Coordinates of C-alpha atoms in Angstrom, one line a residue:
M185 CA 94.5 37.7 -12.4
T186 CA 92.6 36.4 -15.4
F187 CA 88.8 36.3 -15.7
K188 CA 86.4 34.3 -17.7
N189 CA 83.9 37.0 -18.7
F190 CA 86.2 40.0 -18.7
K191 CA 89.5 41.1 -20.3
I192 CA 91.6 43.9 -18.6
E193 CA 94.3 45.9 -20.3
T194 CA 96.1 48.8 -18.6
D195 CA 97.7 51.4 -20.8
A196 CA 100.7 53.6 -20.3
D197 CA 98.6 56.3 -18.7
G198 CA 97.4 53.9 -16.0
I199 CA 93.9 53.6 -17.4
A200 CA 92.4 50.1 -17.2
L201 CA 90.2 49.0 -20.0
V202 CA 87.7 46.4 -18.8
T203 CA 86.0 44.6 -21.7
W204 CA 82.9 42.6 -20.9
D205 CA 82.9 39.7 -23.3
I206 CA 81.3 36.4 -22.2
P207 CA 82.6 33.6 -24.4
G208 CA 80.2 31.6 -26.5
R209 CA 77.3 34.1 -26.1
S210 CA 76.1 36.7 -28.6
M211 CA 75.0 39.0 -25.7
N212 CA 76.5 39.7 -22.3
V213 CA 74.3 38.9 -19.3
L214 CA 74.7 39.6 -15.6
D215 CA 75.0 36.1 -14.2
T216 CA 76.6 34.8 -11.0
T217 CA 80.1 34.6 -12.6
T218 CA 79.9 38.1 -14.1
I219 CA 78.9 39.7 -10.8
E220 CA 81.6 37.8 -8.9
E221 CA 84.3 38.7 -11.4
L222 CA 83.2 42.3 -11.6
G223 CA 83.5 42.5 -7.8
A224 CA 87.0 41.1 -8.0
I225 CA 88.0 43.6 -10.7
V226 CA 86.7 46.5 -8.6
D227 CA 88.8 45.3 -5.7
Q228 CA 91.9 44.7 -7.9
T229 CA 91.8 48.1 -9.6
T230 CA 91.0 49.9 -6.4
A231 CA 94.0 48.4 -4.6
D232 CA 96.4 48.9 -7.6
A233 CA 98.2 52.2 -7.2
A234 CA 99.3 52.1 -10.8
V235 CA 95.6 52.2 -12.0
K236 CA 94.5 55.8 -12.3
G237 CA 91.0 55.1 -13.7
V238 CA 88.8 52.5 -15.3
V239 CA 86.8 52.3 -18.5
I240 CA 84.3 49.5 -18.8
T241 CA 82.9 48.5 -22.2
S242 CA 81.6 45.5 -24.1
G243 CA 83.2 43.2 -26.6
K244 CA 79.8 42.4 -28.1
E245 CA 77.6 44.5 -30.5
A246 CA 75.6 45.5 -27.5
F247 CA 76.7 46.5 -24.0
S248 CA 74.2 44.0 -22.3
A249 CA 70.5 43.3 -22.1
G250 CA 70.8 42.9 -18.3
A251 CA 70.5 40.1 -15.8
D252 CA 70.0 36.4 -16.5
L253 CA 66.7 35.9 -14.8
S254 CA 67.3 32.2 -14.4
M255 CA 69.8 33.3 -11.8
L256 CA 67.0 34.8 -9.8
E257 CA 65.0 31.6 -10.1
G258 CA 68.1 29.9 -8.6
M259 CA 68.0 32.3 -5.7
N260 CA 64.4 31.4 -5.0
K261 CA 65.2 27.7 -5.1
A262 CA 68.0 28.3 -2.6
F263 CA 65.7 30.3 -0.5
A264 CA 63.1 27.5 -0.4
E265 CA 65.8 24.9 0.5
T266 CA 67.3 27.1 3.2
R267 CA 63.9 27.8 4.7
K268 CA 63.1 24.1 4.9
A269 CA 66.5 23.2 6.4
K270 CA 67.3 26.2 8.6
G271 CA 64.1 28.2 9.1
E272 CA 62.5 31.5 7.9
E273 CA 65.1 33.9 9.3
A274 CA 68.1 32.2 7.8
A275 CA 66.3 31.9 4.4
Q276 CA 65.4 35.6 4.4
Q277 CA 69.0 36.6 5.3
L278 CA 70.3 34.4 2.5
L279 CA 68.0 35.9 -0.1
F280 CA 68.8 39.4 1.0
D281 CA 72.5 38.8 0.9
E282 CA 72.4 37.1 -2.5
S283 CA 70.1 39.6 -4.1
R284 CA 72.2 42.6 -3.1
K285 CA 75.6 41.4 -4.3
L286 CA 75.4 43.5 -7.5
S287 CA 74.2 46.5 -5.5
L288 CA 77.2 46.3 -3.2
T289 CA 79.6 45.8 -6.1
L290 CA 78.3 48.8 -7.9
R291 CA 78.5 50.9 -4.8
R292 CA 82.2 49.9 -4.5
I293 CA 82.7 51.2 -8.0
E294 CA 81.1 54.5 -7.0
T295 CA 83.2 54.9 -3.8
S296 CA 86.5 53.4 -5.1
G297 CA 88.2 56.7 -5.2
K298 CA 89.1 56.1 -8.9
P299 CA 87.1 57.5 -11.8
W300 CA 85.1 54.9 -13.7
V301 CA 83.7 55.6 -17.2
A302 CA 81.1 53.5 -18.9
A303 CA 81.8 53.3 -22.7
I304 CA 78.4 52.2 -24.0
N305 CA 78.7 50.8 -27.5
G306 CA 75.1 49.5 -27.8
L307 CA 72.0 48.4 -26.0
A308 CA 72.2 48.7 -22.2
L309 CA 69.2 47.5 -20.3
G310 CA 68.3 46.5 -16.7
G311 CA 71.2 45.6 -14.5
A312 CA 73.6 46.5 -17.3
F313 CA 72.3 50.1 -17.4
E314 CA 72.6 50.1 -13.6
V315 CA 76.3 49.2 -14.0
T316 CA 76.7 52.3 -16.2
L317 CA 74.7 54.5 -13.7
A318 CA 77.2 53.5 -11.0
C319 CA 80.1 54.8 -13.1
H320 CA 81.2 58.5 -12.6
Y321 CA 80.7 59.3 -16.3
R322 CA 78.9 57.7 -19.3
V323 CA 79.9 58.1 -23.0
A324 CA 78.0 56.4 -25.8
A325 CA 78.9 55.4 -29.4
D326 CA 76.6 57.1 -31.9
N327 CA 74.4 54.1 -32.7
P328 CA 70.7 54.5 -33.7
K329 CA 70.0 51.0 -32.3
T330 CA 71.2 51.9 -28.8
K331 CA 68.5 51.9 -26.2
L332 CA 68.9 52.6 -22.4
G333 CA 66.4 51.7 -19.8
L334 CA 65.2 49.7 -16.8
P335 CA 62.5 47.2 -18.0
E336 CA 62.4 45.0 -14.9
I337 CA 58.8 46.0 -14.2
K338 CA 57.7 44.1 -17.3
V339 CA 58.7 40.8 -15.6
G340 CA 57.2 41.7 -12.2
L341 CA 60.5 43.0 -10.7
F342 CA 62.2 46.3 -10.3
P343 CA 65.9 47.5 -10.5
G344 CA 67.8 45.9 -7.6
G345 CA 71.3 47.2 -8.3
G346 CA 70.7 50.8 -7.2
G347 CA 68.7 51.9 -10.2
T348 CA 65.8 53.3 -8.2
Q349 CA 68.2 55.4 -6.1
R350 CA 70.6 56.7 -8.7
L351 CA 68.0 57.5 -11.3
A352 CA 66.0 59.4 -8.7
R353 CA 69.1 61.5 -7.9
L354 CA 69.8 62.2 -11.6
L355 CA 66.4 63.0 -12.9
Q356 CA 63.3 65.0 -12.0
P357 CA 60.9 62.7 -10.0
Q358 CA 58.3 62.6 -12.8
D359 CA 60.9 61.4 -15.3
T360 CA 62.2 58.8 -12.8
M361 CA 58.8 57.4 -12.2
Q362 CA 58.1 57.2 -16.0
M363 CA 61.3 55.2 -16.6
L364 CA 60.8 52.9 -13.7
L365 CA 57.1 52.3 -13.8
K366 CA 56.7 52.0 -17.6
G367 CA 60.0 50.2 -18.2
E368 CA 60.4 51.8 -21.6
A369 CA 63.8 52.2 -23.1
I370 CA 65.0 55.6 -24.4
N371 CA 67.3 56.5 -27.3
L372 CA 70.6 58.3 -27.0
T373 CA 69.2 61.7 -28.0
K374 CA 66.7 61.6 -25.1
A375 CA 69.3 60.1 -22.7
K376 CA 71.7 63.0 -23.6
A377 CA 69.0 65.6 -23.1
M378 CA 68.2 64.0 -19.7
N379 CA 71.9 64.1 -18.7
L380 CA 72.0 60.3 -18.4
I381 CA 74.8 60.3 -21.0
G382 CA 77.6 62.8 -20.9
A383 CA 78.6 62.6 -24.5
V384 CA 77.7 60.8 -27.7
V385 CA 80.7 60.2 -30.0
P386 CA 81.5 58.3 -33.2
A387 CA 82.0 54.6 -32.5
A388 CA 85.7 54.6 -33.5
E389 CA 86.3 57.3 -30.9
L390 CA 84.4 55.7 -28.0
I391 CA 87.3 54.3 -25.9
T392 CA 89.5 57.4 -26.6
A393 CA 86.7 59.7 -25.4
A394 CA 86.2 57.7 -22.3
K395 CA 89.9 57.7 -21.4
E396 CA 90.2 61.4 -22.2
W397 CA 87.6 62.2 -19.6
I398 CA 89.7 60.4 -17.0
K399 CA 92.9 62.1 -18.2
S400 CA 91.3 65.5 -18.1
G401 CA 90.6 65.2 -14.4
G402 CA 87.2 63.6 -14.2
K403 CA 85.9 63.3 -10.7
A404 CA 85.9 60.0 -8.9
A405 CA 82.8 60.8 -6.9
A406 CA 79.1 60.6 -7.6
P407 CA 77.1 63.9 -7.2
W408 CA 75.2 62.5 -4.3
D409 CA 78.4 61.7 -2.4
E410 CA 79.6 65.3 -2.6
K411 CA 78.8 67.9 0.1
G412 CA 75.9 70.2 -0.8
F413 CA 74.2 67.8 -3.2
K414 CA 70.6 68.8 -3.8
L415 CA 67.9 66.5 -5.3
P416 CA 66.8 67.6 -8.8
G417 CA 63.2 67.6 -7.7
G418 CA 63.8 69.0 -4.2
P419 CA 63.1 67.1 -1.0
V420 CA 60.3 64.6 -0.8
Y421 CA 58.4 66.9 1.6
S422 CA 58.9 70.0 -0.6
K423 CA 55.9 71.5 -2.4
Q424 CA 57.0 69.7 -5.6
G425 CA 57.4 66.4 -3.9
M426 CA 54.0 66.5 -2.2
Q427 CA 52.5 67.2 -5.6
L428 CA 54.0 64.1 -7.0
F429 CA 53.9 61.3 -4.5
P430 CA 50.3 61.4 -3.2
A431 CA 49.0 61.8 -6.8
G432 CA 51.3 59.1 -8.0
N433 CA 50.0 56.7 -5.4
A434 CA 46.4 57.4 -6.5
I435 CA 47.3 56.9 -10.1
Y436 CA 49.1 53.7 -9.3
R437 CA 46.1 52.3 -7.6
R438 CA 43.7 53.5 -10.3
E439 CA 45.8 51.8 -13.0
T440 CA 46.8 48.6 -11.3
F441 CA 44.2 48.0 -8.5
D442 CA 47.3 47.1 -6.4
N443 CA 47.9 43.9 -8.5
Y444 CA 51.5 44.7 -9.3
P445 CA 53.6 44.6 -6.1
A446 CA 56.8 45.6 -8.0
A447 CA 55.2 48.9 -9.1
R448 CA 54.2 49.7 -5.5
A449 CA 57.7 48.7 -4.3
I450 CA 59.3 51.1 -6.8
M451 CA 57.3 54.0 -5.4
Q452 CA 58.2 53.0 -1.9
C453 CA 61.9 52.7 -2.8
V454 CA 62.0 56.1 -4.3
Y455 CA 59.9 57.8 -1.7
E456 CA 61.8 56.3 1.3
G457 CA 65.2 56.3 -0.4
L458 CA 65.2 60.0 -1.2
Q459 CA 65.0 60.7 2.5
L460 CA 68.1 58.8 3.3
P461 CA 71.9 58.8 2.6
M462 CA 72.8 56.6 -0.4
D463 CA 74.1 53.6 1.5
A464 CA 70.9 53.4 3.7
A465 CA 68.8 54.0 0.6
L466 CA 70.4 51.1 -1.2
R467 CA 69.7 48.8 1.8
V468 CA 66.0 49.9 1.5
E469 CA 66.0 49.0 -2.2
S470 CA 67.6 45.6 -1.5
R471 CA 65.0 44.8 1.2
Y472 CA 62.1 45.6 -1.2
F473 CA 63.8 43.6 -4.0
A474 CA 64.2 40.5 -1.8
K475 CA 60.5 40.8 -0.9
I476 CA 59.3 41.2 -4.5
L477 CA 61.5 38.3 -5.6
Q478 CA 59.4 36.1 -3.4
S479 CA 56.1 37.2 -4.8
K480 CA 53.9 34.9 -6.8
E481 CA 53.5 37.7 -9.4
A482 CA 57.2 37.9 -10.1
A483 CA 57.6 34.1 -10.2
A484 CA 54.8 33.8 -12.7
M485 CA 55.9 36.7 -14.9
I486 CA 59.6 35.5 -14.9
R487 CA 58.5 32.0 -15.8
S488 CA 56.1 33.1 -18.6
L489 CA 57.9 36.1 -20.0
F490 CA 61.5 35.0 -19.7
I491 CA 62.1 31.3 -19.0
S492 CA 59.3 30.1 -21.3
M493 CA 60.2 32.7 -24.0
Q494 CA 63.8 31.4 -23.9
E495 CA 62.5 27.9 -24.5
L496 CA 60.5 29.1 -27.4
S497 CA 63.4 30.9 -29.0
K498 CA 65.4 27.6 -28.8
G499 CA 62.6 25.8 -30.7
A500 CA 60.3 24.4 -28.1
R501 CA 57.5 22.2 -29.6
R502 CA 59.1 22.4 -33.1
P503 CA 59.5 18.9 -34.7
P504 CA 63.2 18.2 -34.6
N505 CA 63.1 16.0 -37.7
V506 CA 62.0 18.8 -40.0
P507 CA 64.8 21.1 -41.5
P508 CA 64.4 24.9 -41.3
T509 CA 61.6 26.2 -43.5
K510 CA 61.3 29.6 -45.1
V511 CA 58.1 31.3 -46.3
K512 CA 59.2 33.5 -49.3
K513 CA 55.7 34.2 -50.5
L514 CA 52.5 34.3 -48.5
A515 CA 48.9 34.5 -49.6
I516 CA 46.2 35.8 -47.3
I517 CA 42.6 35.2 -48.3
G518 CA 40.4 37.8 -46.8
A519 CA 41.8 41.3 -46.9
G520 CA 39.7 42.7 -44.1
F521 CA 41.1 44.4 -41.0
M522 CA 42.5 41.1 -39.6
G523 CA 43.9 39.7 -42.9
A524 CA 45.4 43.0 -44.0
S525 CA 47.1 43.3 -40.6
V526 CA 48.6 39.8 -40.9
G527 CA 49.8 40.9 -44.4
F528 CA 51.4 44.0 -42.9
V529 CA 53.4 42.2 -40.2
S530 CA 54.4 39.5 -42.7
A531 CA 55.7 42.1 -45.2
R532 CA 57.6 43.8 -42.3
G533 CA 59.2 40.4 -41.7
G534 CA 60.6 40.4 -45.3
M535 CA 58.1 38.2 -47.1
D536 CA 56.2 38.9 -50.4
V537 CA 52.5 39.1 -49.5
V538 CA 49.5 38.7 -51.7
L539 CA 46.2 40.0 -50.3
I540 CA 43.2 38.1 -51.9
D541 CA 39.6 39.1 -51.7
R542 CA 36.3 38.6 -53.5
D543 CA 36.9 41.6 -55.7
Q544 CA 39.7 44.1 -56.5
A545 CA 38.1 46.9 -54.5
S546 CA 38.0 44.8 -51.3
A547 CA 41.6 43.7 -51.9
D548 CA 42.7 47.3 -52.5
K549 CA 41.1 48.3 -49.2
G550 CA 43.3 45.8 -47.4
L551 CA 46.3 47.3 -49.2
G552 CA 45.2 50.7 -48.0
H553 CA 45.2 49.4 -44.4
C554 CA 48.9 48.3 -44.8
E555 CA 49.8 51.8 -46.1
A556 CA 48.0 53.5 -43.2
A557 CA 49.8 51.2 -40.7
I558 CA 53.3 52.1 -42.1
D559 CA 52.3 55.8 -42.3
G560 CA 51.4 55.6 -38.6
L561 CA 54.9 54.2 -37.7
I562 CA 56.5 57.0 -39.8
S563 CA 54.6 59.7 -38.0
K564 CA 55.8 58.3 -34.7
G565 CA 59.4 58.1 -35.8
R566 CA 59.5 54.3 -35.9
A567 CA 60.0 54.0 -39.6
K568 CA 61.2 56.0 -42.6
E569 CA 59.8 56.7 -46.0
A570 CA 62.4 54.3 -47.5
D571 CA 60.9 51.6 -45.2
K572 CA 57.5 52.3 -46.6
A573 CA 58.6 52.1 -50.2
A574 CA 60.3 48.7 -49.5
L575 CA 57.3 47.3 -47.6
M576 CA 54.6 48.4 -50.0
A577 CA 56.6 46.9 -52.9
R578 CA 56.3 43.5 -51.2
I579 CA 52.5 43.6 -50.9
T580 CA 50.1 42.9 -53.8
A581 CA 46.3 43.1 -53.8
T582 CA 44.2 40.9 -56.1
A583 CA 41.0 39.0 -56.7
D584 CA 42.8 36.3 -58.7
F585 CA 43.2 33.1 -56.7
D586 CA 45.7 31.8 -59.3
V587 CA 48.5 33.6 -57.5
I588 CA 48.3 30.9 -54.8
K589 CA 50.2 28.6 -57.1
D590 CA 53.4 30.5 -56.2
C591 CA 52.9 30.7 -52.5
D592 CA 54.6 28.7 -49.7
L593 CA 51.9 29.4 -47.1
V594 CA 48.3 30.4 -47.5
I595 CA 46.4 31.9 -44.6
E596 CA 42.6 32.0 -44.7
A597 CA 41.2 34.9 -42.8
V598 CA 37.6 35.1 -43.8
F599 CA 34.4 35.3 -41.6
E600 CA 33.7 32.8 -38.8
D601 CA 31.3 31.0 -41.1
R602 CA 31.9 27.3 -41.8
A603 CA 30.2 27.5 -45.2
V604 CA 32.2 30.5 -46.3
K605 CA 35.4 28.8 -45.3
A606 CA 34.5 25.6 -47.0
E607 CA 33.9 27.5 -50.3
I608 CA 37.3 29.1 -50.0
Y609 CA 39.0 25.7 -49.4
K610 CA 37.4 24.3 -52.5
K611 CA 39.1 27.0 -54.5
V612 CA 42.4 26.8 -52.8
Q613 CA 43.0 23.0 -52.7
P614 CA 43.7 22.5 -56.4
L615 CA 46.0 25.5 -56.5
L616 CA 48.4 24.6 -53.7
K617 CA 51.9 23.9 -55.0
E618 CA 53.9 20.9 -53.8
G619 CA 54.9 21.4 -50.2
A620 CA 52.7 24.4 -49.6
I621 CA 50.9 24.7 -46.3
I622 CA 47.4 26.2 -45.7
A623 CA 46.4 27.7 -42.3
S624 CA 43.1 29.1 -41.0
N625 CA 43.0 32.2 -38.8
T626 CA 39.8 31.0 -37.3
S627 CA 39.3 32.1 -33.7
T628 CA 36.9 29.3 -32.5
L629 CA 36.0 26.8 -35.1
P630 CA 37.8 23.4 -34.5
I631 CA 40.6 22.8 -36.9
N632 CA 39.7 19.1 -37.2
S633 CA 36.3 19.9 -38.6
L634 CA 37.7 22.5 -41.1
A635 CA 40.4 20.1 -42.2
E636 CA 37.7 17.7 -43.4
E637 CA 37.5 19.8 -46.6
F638 CA 41.0 18.6 -47.5
T639 CA 42.3 15.4 -49.1
D640 CA 45.7 15.9 -47.5
Q641 CA 44.9 17.0 -44.0
S642 CA 48.6 16.9 -43.0
K643 CA 49.1 20.3 -44.8
F644 CA 46.3 22.0 -42.8
I645 CA 46.9 23.9 -39.5
G646 CA 45.5 26.7 -37.4
I647 CA 47.5 30.0 -37.1
H648 CA 45.3 32.3 -34.9
F649 CA 46.3 35.9 -34.6
F650 CA 44.8 38.3 -32.0
S651 CA 43.6 41.8 -32.8
P652 CA 45.2 44.3 -33.2
V653 CA 47.8 42.1 -34.9
E654 CA 50.5 44.8 -35.0
K655 CA 50.5 45.0 -31.2
M656 CA 49.4 41.6 -30.0
M657 CA 52.5 39.3 -29.6
L658 CA 50.7 36.0 -29.0
V659 CA 49.9 33.7 -31.9
E660 CA 48.2 30.3 -31.3
I661 CA 49.4 27.4 -33.5
I662 CA 46.6 24.9 -33.5
V663 CA 47.4 21.3 -34.3
G664 CA 44.7 19.0 -35.7
K665 CA 44.7 15.2 -35.3
N666 CA 46.1 14.8 -38.8
T667 CA 48.3 17.9 -39.0
G668 CA 51.8 16.9 -40.1
D669 CA 55.2 17.8 -38.7
V670 CA 56.1 19.9 -41.8
A671 CA 53.0 22.1 -41.3
L672 CA 53.8 22.6 -37.6
A673 CA 57.4 23.4 -38.3
T674 CA 56.4 25.8 -41.1
A675 CA 53.9 27.6 -38.9
L676 CA 56.4 28.0 -36.0
D677 CA 59.2 29.2 -38.3
Y678 CA 56.9 31.7 -40.0
V679 CA 55.6 33.1 -36.7
R680 CA 59.1 33.6 -35.3
V681 CA 60.2 35.4 -38.5
I682 CA 57.4 38.0 -38.0
G683 CA 58.5 38.5 -34.4
K684 CA 55.5 37.0 -32.7
T685 CA 55.3 34.6 -29.8
P686 CA 53.9 31.2 -30.8
I687 CA 52.2 28.7 -28.5
V688 CA 51.3 25.3 -29.8
V689 CA 47.8 24.1 -28.6
N690 CA 45.7 21.1 -29.3
D691 CA 42.4 21.5 -31.2
S692 CA 39.2 22.3 -29.4
R693 CA 36.4 24.9 -29.8
G694 CA 38.0 28.2 -29.0
F695 CA 41.5 26.6 -28.6
F696 CA 43.2 28.0 -25.5
A697 CA 42.9 31.8 -25.4
N698 CA 39.3 32.1 -26.5
R699 CA 38.2 29.2 -24.3
C700 CA 39.4 31.4 -21.4
V701 CA 38.3 34.7 -22.8
L702 CA 34.8 33.5 -23.8
R703 CA 34.1 32.1 -20.3
F704 CA 35.3 35.4 -18.8
T705 CA 33.0 37.5 -21.1
A706 CA 30.1 35.0 -20.6
E707 CA 30.3 35.4 -16.8
G708 CA 30.2 39.2 -17.3
L709 CA 27.0 38.9 -19.4
E710 CA 25.5 36.5 -16.8
M711 CA 26.1 38.9 -14.0
L712 CA 24.5 41.7 -16.1
L713 CA 21.4 39.5 -16.7
E714 CA 21.3 38.9 -12.9
G715 CA 21.1 42.6 -12.3
V716 CA 24.6 43.4 -11.2
P717 CA 25.5 47.0 -12.1
P718 CA 27.8 47.2 -15.1
A719 CA 30.4 49.4 -13.3
M720 CA 30.6 46.9 -10.5
I721 CA 31.2 44.0 -12.9
E722 CA 34.0 45.9 -14.7
N723 CA 35.7 47.2 -11.6
T724 CA 35.6 43.7 -9.9
A725 CA 37.3 42.2 -12.9
K726 CA 40.0 44.8 -12.8
M727 CA 40.5 44.3 -9.1
A728 CA 41.1 40.6 -9.9
G729 CA 43.9 41.6 -12.2
M730 CA 42.2 41.7 -15.6
P731 CA 43.3 44.7 -17.8
V732 CA 39.7 45.4 -18.9
G733 CA 36.3 44.2 -17.7
P734 CA 34.3 41.5 -19.4
L735 CA 31.6 43.9 -20.8
S736 CA 34.3 46.2 -22.3
L737 CA 36.1 43.2 -23.7
S738 CA 32.9 41.9 -25.4
D739 CA 32.5 45.3 -27.0
E740 CA 36.1 45.4 -28.1
I741 CA 35.9 41.9 -29.6
A742 CA 32.7 43.2 -31.4
L743 CA 29.3 42.0 -30.4
D744 CA 28.5 40.9 -33.9
L745 CA 31.5 38.5 -33.8
V746 CA 30.4 37.2 -30.4
L747 CA 27.0 36.5 -31.9
K748 CA 28.6 34.8 -34.9
I749 CA 30.6 32.5 -32.6
M750 CA 27.4 31.7 -30.7
K751 CA 25.6 30.8 -33.9
A752 CA 28.4 28.7 -35.2
T753 CA 28.6 26.8 -31.8
E754 CA 24.8 26.4 -31.9
A755 CA 24.9 25.0 -35.5
D756 CA 27.6 22.5 -34.6
L757 CA 26.5 21.4 -31.1
G758 CA 22.8 22.4 -30.7
S759 CA 20.9 25.1 -28.9
Q760 CA 21.9 23.7 -25.5
A761 CA 25.5 24.6 -26.1
V762 CA 24.7 28.3 -26.0
D763 CA 23.2 30.4 -23.3
Q764 CA 20.0 31.5 -25.0
A765 CA 19.4 34.4 -22.6
Q766 CA 22.9 35.8 -23.4
K767 CA 22.3 35.3 -27.1
K768 CA 19.0 37.3 -26.8
L769 CA 20.8 40.0 -24.8
I770 CA 23.4 40.5 -27.6
V771 CA 20.7 40.4 -30.4
E772 CA 18.6 43.0 -28.7

C-alpha cells in the first residue's frame, strides 16, 4: 500500500522505517490525511508477520510542530451542521468520535504487540510529541534546536491524543502539571534527564540507534500496561498526591479566575485519569477534549493565535503590487527605553541600527540598554558571547543626524509631545534618501496630524511597539490617509523580520490597542473616584479575564505618560475631551 504523507521501507531484519514527509510542505502537520494514513500503517504493520518492529521518523528538518488547527475548526463546523440537522446527541457523538481518532490510533501503536521507536530528528510539539510518547522508546538526534512539548494550552486547548495520561505516568505530578499548564517546550538535555528521551545520538546514527533498540530486544509494551506498574508520584489519594491536587486547584483559580477552561480540564484529566486503567483514562481525556473544543475561549484563541497568524505569515494586508523590501540600515531617533529596545530587537533581526539622541551621552545610554538586554539573555542561556559581539557590532550610538542619509527606515521614538516630534521631523525630512520611509512610534497621536509636517506624506506611517518591546509580540502598523503602499509594505516586511506580529489599523487617536486600553484604565480611575475599593476594582477586572487590573496597568504604563496623553488630547480637542477629575487625580 502506498501513502501520500508517509514512506515505508522494511529492511532485511524486518524493521519497518516509516518516514513522515508531507509533500509540498516545509513542516509536517497532523491533518486528517496524516491521521488516517498513520492508522492504516499501524494496522498494516501489526498484521504483517514479517514486520518485527517499526521506527517512525521525519523527512523534514523537524519532526513536526503538531496538529493543523484548521482541522479542528472543521470539526466544529461539522458539529454545528450535525446539530442543526440531527440534534444535539448526534452532534456530540460526532465530535467525540472525530476528536479521538488520533488517540485511538496512538493507543493501537502502544498495544500492537510490536515495538515502535520514535526517531526524533528535530522539533516535536503538540500532537507530534504525543505520537512519540505512544512509542515504546524515543531516541533523538543531537540537535540544539530540538524542542519537545505540549503547547496546546496556549491556544485554549489541551493535548487530546493521550498526552495528559502518558505524561502523567512518565513524570512526577509537579513536572506533568508544569509541562501541561505552561505549555513550554524543553530541550533534549532536560528531556533526557526527565526520562522522556531514552538516548540522544549523533544525527547520522539516529535511525541505526532506533533500529538497534528493537534488535536488542526492546519491549513492545508501555510501562503502564505491565503488571505491577506504579505511578511515579504515587496514587492520587496518597500523601504526595493530596499535597499536589488541592493546592494546584487553588493556584489555578488564583492565577486564572477560572477564565481558562482548558487549564481546568487538564487538571481534571490528570486527576481523574490517574485513578483509571489507561483505556478508560483516554476516554476521559477525549470527553474533556470534545467539551473544550466547543468552548468560546478555544474558538477565539484558535482564530486569533493560529488562523489569523497564518494569514499574516502569508502576507495579509500587504499591498500585492509592491515587491519585497529589505531594511538594511535603520535609524531610531530617541534612544530612551523604548527606542533602545526597538534598536535591540532590530539588531537581533540582522539589521544595522543607529541610535540617535540629543547628545552623545543620551545615545550611549541607549547603547548600554542594548548591552544589558543581550547580557540578560546570555545569563539565561538563550544567547552566547559570540551573539553579543555580533549584535553590538551592528548598533551605533550618535548625536549626529546626518547618519540618516544612509538609512532605509527611520523610526521616531521621542516623547508624546507634538512640538518635540515636529522639531524632529524638520531635521529628518531633508536627510531622507530616495525611497526611505519614516515612521513614528507614537502611542496615541493621530498619524494624519503628524504627517502634516511632511511634503511627501506617502512616506510617513505609524509603527507602534508595546513595552517591553523584547517580550511584547504585537506591533500596530498605522496607515494615514496619505500613506503609500511602499511605506505599508516596508513596515510589514520590517516587522516580520524582527519576529513580531503586525496588525494594520486605520488612523485614530489611540489607534486600536490604546483606544481599548485607555477606556479600560479610565473606567478603573472612575470607579476609584466613586469610592470603590482599589482591591475590588483590580480583582473584578481579573475575574473578567484581564491579566492585570486597570489601576495596576495605569501604574505600569506610567502615570506621567497617562498625564502626557491627557494633555495632548486636551490640546488637540479641548478640555471637554478629557475627564478633568481623573486628570486631577493623576496630578495629585
